Short mmCIF file of C-alpha atoms and ligand atoms in Angstrom, two decimals:
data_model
loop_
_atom_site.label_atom_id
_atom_site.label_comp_id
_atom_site.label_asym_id
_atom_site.label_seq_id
_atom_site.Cartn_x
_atom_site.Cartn_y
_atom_site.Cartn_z
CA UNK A 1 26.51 6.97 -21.80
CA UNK A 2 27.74 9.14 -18.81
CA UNK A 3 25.78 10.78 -15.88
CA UNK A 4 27.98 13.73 -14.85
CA UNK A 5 27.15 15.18 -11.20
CA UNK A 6 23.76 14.14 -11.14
CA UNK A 7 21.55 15.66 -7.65
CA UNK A 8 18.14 15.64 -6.57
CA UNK A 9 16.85 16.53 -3.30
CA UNK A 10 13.15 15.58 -1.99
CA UNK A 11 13.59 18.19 0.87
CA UNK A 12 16.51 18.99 2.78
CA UNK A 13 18.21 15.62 2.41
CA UNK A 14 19.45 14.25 -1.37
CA UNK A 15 18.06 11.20 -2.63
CA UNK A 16 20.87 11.09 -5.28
CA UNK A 17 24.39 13.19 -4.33
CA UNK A 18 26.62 14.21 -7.00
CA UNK A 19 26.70 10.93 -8.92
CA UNK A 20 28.92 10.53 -11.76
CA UNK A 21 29.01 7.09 -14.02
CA UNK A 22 30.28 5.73 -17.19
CA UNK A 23 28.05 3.30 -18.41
CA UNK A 24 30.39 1.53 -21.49
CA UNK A 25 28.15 0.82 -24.60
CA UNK A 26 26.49 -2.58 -24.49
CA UNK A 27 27.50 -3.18 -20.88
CA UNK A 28 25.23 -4.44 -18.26
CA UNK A 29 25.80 -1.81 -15.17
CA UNK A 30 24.31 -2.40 -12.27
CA UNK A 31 22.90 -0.25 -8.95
CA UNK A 32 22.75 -1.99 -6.08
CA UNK A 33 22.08 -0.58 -2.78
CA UNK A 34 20.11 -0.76 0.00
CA UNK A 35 16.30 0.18 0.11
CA UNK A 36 16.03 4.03 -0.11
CA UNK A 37 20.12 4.84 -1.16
CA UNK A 38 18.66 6.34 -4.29
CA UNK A 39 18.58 3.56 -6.78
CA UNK A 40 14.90 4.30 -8.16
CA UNK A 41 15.83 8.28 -8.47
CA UNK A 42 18.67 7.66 -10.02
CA UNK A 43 16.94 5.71 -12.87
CA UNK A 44 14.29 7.86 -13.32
CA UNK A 45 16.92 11.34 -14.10
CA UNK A 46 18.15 8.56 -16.29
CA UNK A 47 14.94 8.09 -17.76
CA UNK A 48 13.60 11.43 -17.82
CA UNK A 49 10.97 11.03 -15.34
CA UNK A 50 12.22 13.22 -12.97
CA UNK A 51 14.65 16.21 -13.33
CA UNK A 52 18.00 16.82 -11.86
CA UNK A 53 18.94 19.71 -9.48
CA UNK A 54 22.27 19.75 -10.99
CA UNK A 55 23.95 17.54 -13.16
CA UNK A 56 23.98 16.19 -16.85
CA UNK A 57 22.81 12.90 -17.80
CA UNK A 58 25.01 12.33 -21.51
CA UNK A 59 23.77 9.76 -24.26
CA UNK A 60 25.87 9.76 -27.45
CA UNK A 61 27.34 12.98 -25.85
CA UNK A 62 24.51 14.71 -25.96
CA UNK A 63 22.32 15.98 -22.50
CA UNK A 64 19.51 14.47 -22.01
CA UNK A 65 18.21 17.16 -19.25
CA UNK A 66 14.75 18.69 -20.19
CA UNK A 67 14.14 15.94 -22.75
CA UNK A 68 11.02 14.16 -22.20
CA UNK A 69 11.56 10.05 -21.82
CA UNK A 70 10.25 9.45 -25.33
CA UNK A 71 12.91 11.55 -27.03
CA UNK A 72 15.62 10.12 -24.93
CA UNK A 73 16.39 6.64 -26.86
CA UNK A 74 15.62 5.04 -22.92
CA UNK A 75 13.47 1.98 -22.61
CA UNK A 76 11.98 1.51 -18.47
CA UNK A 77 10.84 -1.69 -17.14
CA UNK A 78 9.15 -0.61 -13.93
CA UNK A 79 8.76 -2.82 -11.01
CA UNK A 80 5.19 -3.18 -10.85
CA UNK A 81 5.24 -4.49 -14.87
CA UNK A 82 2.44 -0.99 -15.65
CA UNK A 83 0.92 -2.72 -18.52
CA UNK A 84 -2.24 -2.20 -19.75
CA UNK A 85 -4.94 -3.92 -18.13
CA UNK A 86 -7.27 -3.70 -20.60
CA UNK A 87 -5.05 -4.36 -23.76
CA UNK A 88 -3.64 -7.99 -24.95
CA UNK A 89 -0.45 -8.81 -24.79
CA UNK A 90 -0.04 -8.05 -28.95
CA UNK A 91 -1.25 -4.55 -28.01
CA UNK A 92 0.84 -4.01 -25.11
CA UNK A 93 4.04 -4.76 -26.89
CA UNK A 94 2.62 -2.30 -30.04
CA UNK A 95 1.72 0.21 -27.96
CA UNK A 96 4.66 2.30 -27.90
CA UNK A 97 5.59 1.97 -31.88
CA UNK A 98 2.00 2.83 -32.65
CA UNK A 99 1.86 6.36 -29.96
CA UNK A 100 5.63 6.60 -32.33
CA UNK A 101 3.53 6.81 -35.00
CA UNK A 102 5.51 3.29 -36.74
CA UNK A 103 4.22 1.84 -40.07
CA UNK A 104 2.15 -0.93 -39.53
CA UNK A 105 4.47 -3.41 -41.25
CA UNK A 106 7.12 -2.40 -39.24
CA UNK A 107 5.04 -2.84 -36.24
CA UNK A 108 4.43 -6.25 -36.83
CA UNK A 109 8.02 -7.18 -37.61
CA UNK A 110 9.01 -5.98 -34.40
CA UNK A 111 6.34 -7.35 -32.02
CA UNK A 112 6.97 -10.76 -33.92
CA UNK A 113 10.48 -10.20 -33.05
CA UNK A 114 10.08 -9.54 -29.35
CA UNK A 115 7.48 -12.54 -29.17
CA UNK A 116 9.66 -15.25 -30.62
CA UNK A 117 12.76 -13.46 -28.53
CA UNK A 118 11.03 -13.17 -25.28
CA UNK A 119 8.95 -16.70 -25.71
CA UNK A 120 5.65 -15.40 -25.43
CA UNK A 121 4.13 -17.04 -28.86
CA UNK A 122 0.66 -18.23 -28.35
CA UNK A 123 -0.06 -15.99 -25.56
CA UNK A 124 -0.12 -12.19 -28.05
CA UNK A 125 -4.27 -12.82 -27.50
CA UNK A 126 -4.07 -12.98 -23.82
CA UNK A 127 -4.86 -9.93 -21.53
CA UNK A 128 -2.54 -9.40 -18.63
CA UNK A 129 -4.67 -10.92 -15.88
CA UNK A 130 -4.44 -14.24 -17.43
CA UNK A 131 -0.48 -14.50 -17.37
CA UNK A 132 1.85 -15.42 -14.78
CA UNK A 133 3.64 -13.28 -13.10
CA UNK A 134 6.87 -14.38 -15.38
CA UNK A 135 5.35 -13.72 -18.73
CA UNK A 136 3.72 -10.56 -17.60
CA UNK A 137 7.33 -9.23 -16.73
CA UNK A 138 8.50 -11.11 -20.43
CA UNK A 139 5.72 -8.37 -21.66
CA UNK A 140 7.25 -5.20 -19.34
CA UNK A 141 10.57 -6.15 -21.32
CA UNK A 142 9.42 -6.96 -24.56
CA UNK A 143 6.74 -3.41 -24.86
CA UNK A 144 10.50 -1.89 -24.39
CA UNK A 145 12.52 -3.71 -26.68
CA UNK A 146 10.47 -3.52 -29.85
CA UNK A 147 11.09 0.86 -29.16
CA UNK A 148 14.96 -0.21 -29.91
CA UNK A 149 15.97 1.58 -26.94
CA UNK A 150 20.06 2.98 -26.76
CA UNK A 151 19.71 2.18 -23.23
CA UNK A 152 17.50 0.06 -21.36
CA UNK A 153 16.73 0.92 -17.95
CA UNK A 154 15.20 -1.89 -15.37
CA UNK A 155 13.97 -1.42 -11.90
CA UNK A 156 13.87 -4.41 -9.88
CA UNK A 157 11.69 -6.33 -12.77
CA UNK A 158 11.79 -9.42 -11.04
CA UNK A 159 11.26 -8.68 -7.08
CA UNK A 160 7.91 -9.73 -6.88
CA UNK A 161 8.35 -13.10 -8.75
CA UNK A 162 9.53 -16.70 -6.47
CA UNK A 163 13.21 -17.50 -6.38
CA UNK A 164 13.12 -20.13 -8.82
CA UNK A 165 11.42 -18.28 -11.55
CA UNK A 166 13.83 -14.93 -10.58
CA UNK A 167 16.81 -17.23 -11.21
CA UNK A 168 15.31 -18.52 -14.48
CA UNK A 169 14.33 -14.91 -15.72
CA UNK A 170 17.67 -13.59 -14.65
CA UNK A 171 19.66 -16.02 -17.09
CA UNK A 172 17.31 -15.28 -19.67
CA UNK A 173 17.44 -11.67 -19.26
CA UNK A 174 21.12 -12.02 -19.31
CA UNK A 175 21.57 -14.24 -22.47
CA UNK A 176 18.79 -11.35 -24.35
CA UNK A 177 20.94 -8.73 -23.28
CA UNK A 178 24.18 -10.00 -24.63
CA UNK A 179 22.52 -10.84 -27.87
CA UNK A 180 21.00 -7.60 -28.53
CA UNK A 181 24.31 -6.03 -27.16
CA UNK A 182 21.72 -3.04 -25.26
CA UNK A 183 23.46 -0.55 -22.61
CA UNK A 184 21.48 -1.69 -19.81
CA UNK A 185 21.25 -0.13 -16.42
CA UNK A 186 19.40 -2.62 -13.87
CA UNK A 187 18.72 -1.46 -10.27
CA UNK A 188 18.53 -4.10 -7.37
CA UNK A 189 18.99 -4.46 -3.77
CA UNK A 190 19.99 -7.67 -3.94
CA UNK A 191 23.58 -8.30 -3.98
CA UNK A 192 23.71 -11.75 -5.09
CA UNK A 193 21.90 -11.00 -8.34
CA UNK A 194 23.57 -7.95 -9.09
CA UNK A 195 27.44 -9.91 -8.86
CA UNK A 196 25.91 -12.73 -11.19
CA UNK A 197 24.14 -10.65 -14.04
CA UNK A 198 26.71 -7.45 -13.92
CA UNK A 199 29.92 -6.43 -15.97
CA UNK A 200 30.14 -3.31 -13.59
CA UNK A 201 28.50 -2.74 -10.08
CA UNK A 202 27.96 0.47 -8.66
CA UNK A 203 27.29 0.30 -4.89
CA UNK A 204 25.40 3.24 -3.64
CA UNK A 205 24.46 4.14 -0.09
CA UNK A 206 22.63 7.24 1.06
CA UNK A 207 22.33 9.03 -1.95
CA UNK A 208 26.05 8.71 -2.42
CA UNK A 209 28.54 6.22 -4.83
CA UNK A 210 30.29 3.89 -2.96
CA UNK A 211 32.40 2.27 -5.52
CA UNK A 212 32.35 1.40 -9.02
CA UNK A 213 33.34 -1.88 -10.05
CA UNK A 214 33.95 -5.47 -11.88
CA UNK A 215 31.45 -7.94 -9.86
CA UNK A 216 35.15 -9.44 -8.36
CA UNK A 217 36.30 -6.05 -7.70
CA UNK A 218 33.36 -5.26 -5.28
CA UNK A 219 33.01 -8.45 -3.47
CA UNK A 220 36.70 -9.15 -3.21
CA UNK A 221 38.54 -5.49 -3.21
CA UNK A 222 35.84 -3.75 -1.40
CA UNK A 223 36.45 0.38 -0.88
CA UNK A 224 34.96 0.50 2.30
CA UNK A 225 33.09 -1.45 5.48
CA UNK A 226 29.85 -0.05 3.60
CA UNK A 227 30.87 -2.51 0.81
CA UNK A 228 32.30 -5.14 2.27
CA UNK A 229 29.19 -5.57 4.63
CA UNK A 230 26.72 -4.98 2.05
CA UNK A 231 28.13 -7.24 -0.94
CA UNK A 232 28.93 -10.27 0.90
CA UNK A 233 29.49 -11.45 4.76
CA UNK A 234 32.66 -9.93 5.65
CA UNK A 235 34.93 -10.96 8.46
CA UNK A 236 36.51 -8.15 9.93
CA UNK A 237 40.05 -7.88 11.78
CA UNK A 238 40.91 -4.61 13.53
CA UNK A 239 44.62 -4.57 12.58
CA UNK A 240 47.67 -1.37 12.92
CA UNK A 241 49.60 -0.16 10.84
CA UNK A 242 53.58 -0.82 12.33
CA UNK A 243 56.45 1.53 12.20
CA UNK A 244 58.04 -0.94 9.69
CA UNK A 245 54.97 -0.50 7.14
CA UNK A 246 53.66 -3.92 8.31
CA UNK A 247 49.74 -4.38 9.27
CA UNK A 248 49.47 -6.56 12.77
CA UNK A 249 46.19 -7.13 14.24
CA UNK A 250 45.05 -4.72 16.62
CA UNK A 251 42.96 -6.72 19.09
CA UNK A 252 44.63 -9.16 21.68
CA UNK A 253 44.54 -12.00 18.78
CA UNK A 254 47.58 -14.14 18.08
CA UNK A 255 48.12 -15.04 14.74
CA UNK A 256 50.79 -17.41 13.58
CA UNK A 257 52.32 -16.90 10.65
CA UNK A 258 52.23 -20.27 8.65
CA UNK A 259 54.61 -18.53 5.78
CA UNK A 260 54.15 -14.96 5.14
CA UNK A 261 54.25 -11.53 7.00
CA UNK A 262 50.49 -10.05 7.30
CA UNK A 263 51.98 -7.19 5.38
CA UNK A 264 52.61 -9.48 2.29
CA UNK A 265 48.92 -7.92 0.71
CA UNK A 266 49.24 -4.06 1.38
CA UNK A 267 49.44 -2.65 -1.62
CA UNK A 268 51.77 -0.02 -1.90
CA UNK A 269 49.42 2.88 -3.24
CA UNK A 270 47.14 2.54 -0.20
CA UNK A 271 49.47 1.53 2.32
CA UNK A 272 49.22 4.00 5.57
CA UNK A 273 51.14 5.92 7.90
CA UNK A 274 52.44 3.66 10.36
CA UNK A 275 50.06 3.42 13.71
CA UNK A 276 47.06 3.97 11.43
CA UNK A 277 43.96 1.52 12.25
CA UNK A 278 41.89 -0.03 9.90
CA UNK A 279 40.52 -3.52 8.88
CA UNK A 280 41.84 -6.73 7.25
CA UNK A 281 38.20 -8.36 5.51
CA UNK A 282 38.04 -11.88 4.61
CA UNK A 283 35.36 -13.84 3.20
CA UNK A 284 33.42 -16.80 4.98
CA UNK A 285 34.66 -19.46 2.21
CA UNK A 286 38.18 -17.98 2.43
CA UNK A 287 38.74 -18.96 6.19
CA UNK A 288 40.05 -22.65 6.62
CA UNK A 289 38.97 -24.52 9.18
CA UNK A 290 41.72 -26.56 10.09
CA UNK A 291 40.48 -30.45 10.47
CA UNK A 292 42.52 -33.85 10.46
CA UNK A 293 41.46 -34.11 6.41
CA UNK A 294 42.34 -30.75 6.50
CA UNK A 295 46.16 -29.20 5.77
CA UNK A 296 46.98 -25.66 6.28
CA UNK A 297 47.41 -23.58 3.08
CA UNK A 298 51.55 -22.94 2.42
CA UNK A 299 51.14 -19.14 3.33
CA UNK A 300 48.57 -16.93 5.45
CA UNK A 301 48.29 -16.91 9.32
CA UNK A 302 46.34 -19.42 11.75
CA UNK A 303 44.82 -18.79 15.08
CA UNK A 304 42.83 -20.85 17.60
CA UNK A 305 38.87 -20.59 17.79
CA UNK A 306 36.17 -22.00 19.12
CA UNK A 307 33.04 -23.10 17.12
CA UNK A 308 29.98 -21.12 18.55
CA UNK A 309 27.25 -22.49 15.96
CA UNK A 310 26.96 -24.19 12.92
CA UNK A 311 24.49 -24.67 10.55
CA UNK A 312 23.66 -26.42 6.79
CA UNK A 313 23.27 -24.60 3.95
CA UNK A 314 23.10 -27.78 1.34
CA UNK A 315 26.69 -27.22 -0.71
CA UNK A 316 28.53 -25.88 2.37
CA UNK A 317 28.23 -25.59 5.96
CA UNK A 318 28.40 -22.58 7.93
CA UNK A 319 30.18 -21.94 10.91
CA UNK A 320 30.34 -18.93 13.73
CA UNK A 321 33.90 -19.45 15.69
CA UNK A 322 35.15 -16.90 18.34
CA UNK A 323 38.52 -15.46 17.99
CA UNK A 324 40.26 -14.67 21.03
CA UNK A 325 40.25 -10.65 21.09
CA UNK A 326 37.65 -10.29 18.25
CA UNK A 327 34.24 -8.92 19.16
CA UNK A 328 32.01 -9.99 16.09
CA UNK A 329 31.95 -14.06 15.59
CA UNK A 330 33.38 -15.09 12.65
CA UNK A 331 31.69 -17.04 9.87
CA UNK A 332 33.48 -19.64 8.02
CA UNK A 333 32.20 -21.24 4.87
CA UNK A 334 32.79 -25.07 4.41
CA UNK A 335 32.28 -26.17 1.03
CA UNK A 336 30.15 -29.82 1.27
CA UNK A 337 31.84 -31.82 -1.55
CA UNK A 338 31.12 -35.79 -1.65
CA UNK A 339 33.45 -36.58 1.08
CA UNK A 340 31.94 -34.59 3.38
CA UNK A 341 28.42 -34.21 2.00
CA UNK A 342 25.62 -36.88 1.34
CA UNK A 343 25.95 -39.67 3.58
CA UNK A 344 28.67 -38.93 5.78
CA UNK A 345 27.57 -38.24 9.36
CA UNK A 346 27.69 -34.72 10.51
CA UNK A 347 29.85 -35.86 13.81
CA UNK A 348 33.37 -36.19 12.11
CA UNK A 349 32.81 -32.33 11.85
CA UNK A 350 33.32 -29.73 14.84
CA UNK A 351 30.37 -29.01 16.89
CA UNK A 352 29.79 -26.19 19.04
CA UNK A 353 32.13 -25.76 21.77
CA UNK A 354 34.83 -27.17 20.20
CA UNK A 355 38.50 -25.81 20.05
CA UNK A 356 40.15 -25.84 16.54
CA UNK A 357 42.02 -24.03 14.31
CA UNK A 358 41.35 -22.07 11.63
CA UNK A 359 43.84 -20.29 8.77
CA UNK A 360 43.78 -17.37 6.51
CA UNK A 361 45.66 -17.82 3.58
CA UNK A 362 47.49 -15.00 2.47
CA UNK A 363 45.98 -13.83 -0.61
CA UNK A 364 42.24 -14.03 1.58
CA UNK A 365 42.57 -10.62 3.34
CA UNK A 366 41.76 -7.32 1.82
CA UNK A 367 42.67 -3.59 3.74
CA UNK A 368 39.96 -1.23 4.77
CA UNK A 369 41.33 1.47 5.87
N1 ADP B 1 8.74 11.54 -4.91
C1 ADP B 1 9.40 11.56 -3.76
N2 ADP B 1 9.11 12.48 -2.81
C2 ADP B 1 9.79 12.52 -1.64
N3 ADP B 1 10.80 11.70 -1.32
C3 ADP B 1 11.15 10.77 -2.22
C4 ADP B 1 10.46 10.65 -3.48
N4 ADP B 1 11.05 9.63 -4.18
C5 ADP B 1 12.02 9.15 -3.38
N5 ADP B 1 12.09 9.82 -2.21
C6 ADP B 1 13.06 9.58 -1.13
O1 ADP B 1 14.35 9.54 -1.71
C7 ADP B 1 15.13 8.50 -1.14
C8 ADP B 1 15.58 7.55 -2.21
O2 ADP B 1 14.47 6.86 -2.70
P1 ADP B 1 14.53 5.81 -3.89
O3 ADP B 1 15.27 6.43 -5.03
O4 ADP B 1 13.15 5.33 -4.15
O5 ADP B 1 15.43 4.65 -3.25
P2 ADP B 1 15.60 3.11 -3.67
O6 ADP B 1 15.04 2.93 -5.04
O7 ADP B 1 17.08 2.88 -3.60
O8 ADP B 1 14.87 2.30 -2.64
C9 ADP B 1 14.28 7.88 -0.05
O9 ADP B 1 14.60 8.47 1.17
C10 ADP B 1 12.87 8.22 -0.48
O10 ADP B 1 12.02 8.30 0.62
MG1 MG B 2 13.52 1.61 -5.68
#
């Protein structure tokens, strides 16, 4: 399915600006933004619950616009779960096939279906207020699948449930949605769950598409600062274009080069004019920090820094050093693997106020210009 130019404005200012996404058939696309960029709106012009200013929203070729939801071949899971209150679960997951007017036999065949997929057998007597929070959401999903939808559309199902349970959901949800092979298009402000459940992530900010993407391409060829700061932590290097096409830090930071030229990643389609500014991102787990145990990699850059803070994070430590020249502390990622993790004392490790070194290797960087 495509959305083609999509708009709509609550007021002077757009919720969702000109935004135009294919969504490949069976793929798991993902919005992810922050809190009021126009995720929710965006869904529901999908859905049919609101109407666009401008802008086509194409299923099987055909525009949706002025359809009501139920003719649409979309499926919602809302947030808040809406079931019915005062129906069981058996009738909650029927309800749509009966309002479709669906034979009864068929009716049963596909709310046995979603019970056995979604795990809920046992419970199809129950009435909402005497499930979890986990198997009411199982319900939100499974009132939707048994409709067949062509595309299924999910706002932030599991935000209200603990971590542990959102992680366990989120592989399930995952593993369903492979299996039936559904277009699904799952909004989220949380970045970490959108890289692990996505094939394609579309960052949005303000209203506005940010970039379109493979879960790698966003968090490790971001478009823009928007991206880079909102997918990940980013560590950012002011760096210049030179007259000889080269990128050299801009700041007063020395690098040494351990192999390479910092050049060595601009690509050639988005290299700059020479004198240009922009910024070299790296990644928290792609810094080295530069320890006795520790070699340099063969090529990238190295420069001193001083360790302002550290702190454990259970599989790695995390470390803000100062760079000469650089405003912003940087944070660098240290994985905790056996050597350096369980028993072993924390004091082999720098501590604040120390002086080391730490190196970029040279694939690390990536140009935001
Ligand atoms: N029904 C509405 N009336 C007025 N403003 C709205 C309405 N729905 C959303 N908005 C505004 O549109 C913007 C985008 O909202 P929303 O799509 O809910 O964002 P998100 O889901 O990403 O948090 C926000 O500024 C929000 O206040
Ligand atoms: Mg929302």
């Amino acid at each position: 399915m495509s959305l083609v130019g999509l708009r709509k404005a609550f007021g002077a200012t757009p919720a969702v600006d000109d935004l135009t996404l294919h969504v490949p058939r069976g793929s798991f696309t993902t919005l992810l933004g922050p809190s009021g960029c126009g995720k929710t709106t965006a869904l529901r012009l999908v859905g049919g619950f609101l109407e666009p200013d401008a802008g086509r929203v194409l299923i099987g070729g055909v525009d949706q616009v002025g359809r009501p939801p139920n003719l649409r071949g979309v499926g919602m899971v809302f947030q808040d779960y809406a079931l019915f209150p005062h129906l069981s679960v058996r009738a909650n997951l029927e309800y749509g096939l009966r309002m479709q007017r669906v034979e009864r036999a068929l009716r049963a065949e596909r709310v046995a279906r979603a019970v056995a997929l979604l795990g809920l057998a046992g419970l199809e007597g129950r009435y909402p207020h005497e499930l979890s929070g986990g198997q009411q959401q199982r319900v939100a999903l499974g009132r939707v699948l048994v409709l067949e939808p062509e595309v299924l559309l999910m706002d932030e199902p599991f935000s209200s449930l603990d971590a542990q349970l959102r992680l366990r959901l989120r592989a399930e949800l995952k593993a369903l949605q492979r299996e039936l092979g559904v277009t699904t298009i799952y909004v989220t402000h949380d970045q970490e769950e959108a890289l692990s459940l996505s094939d394609q992530v579309v960052v949005m900010d303000r209203g506005r598409v940010q970039q379109v993407d493979s879960p790698e391409g966003v968090y490790l060829r971001p478009a823009n600062r928007f991206v880079a700061e909102f997918v990940g932590q980013a560590n950012l290097l002011p760096v210049q274009v030179t007259a000889t096409g080269s990128a050299a830090p801009a700041g007063g930071l020395t690098l040494t080069a351990l192999g390479r030229p910092l050049s060595a990643r601009l690509p050639d389609e988005r290299r700059p004019e020479p004198g240009a500014r922009g910024l070299a991102m790296v990644r928290p787990e792609h810094v080295v920090l530069l320890t006795d145990d520790v070699p340099p990699p063969a090529g990238g850059w190295r420069a001193a820094a001083t360790v302002r803070a550290r702190s454990f994070h259970g599989g790695f430590e995390r470390y803000w050093v100062e760079l000469p020249g650089v405003t912003e502390p940087w944070l660098v990622d240290v994985p905790l693997g056996p050597s350096l993790g369980g028993t072993t004392p924390a004091s082999g490790r720098p501590a604040p106020g120390a002086s080391v070194s730490i190196a970029l290797p040279a694939f690390a960087a990536s140009w935001l210009w």
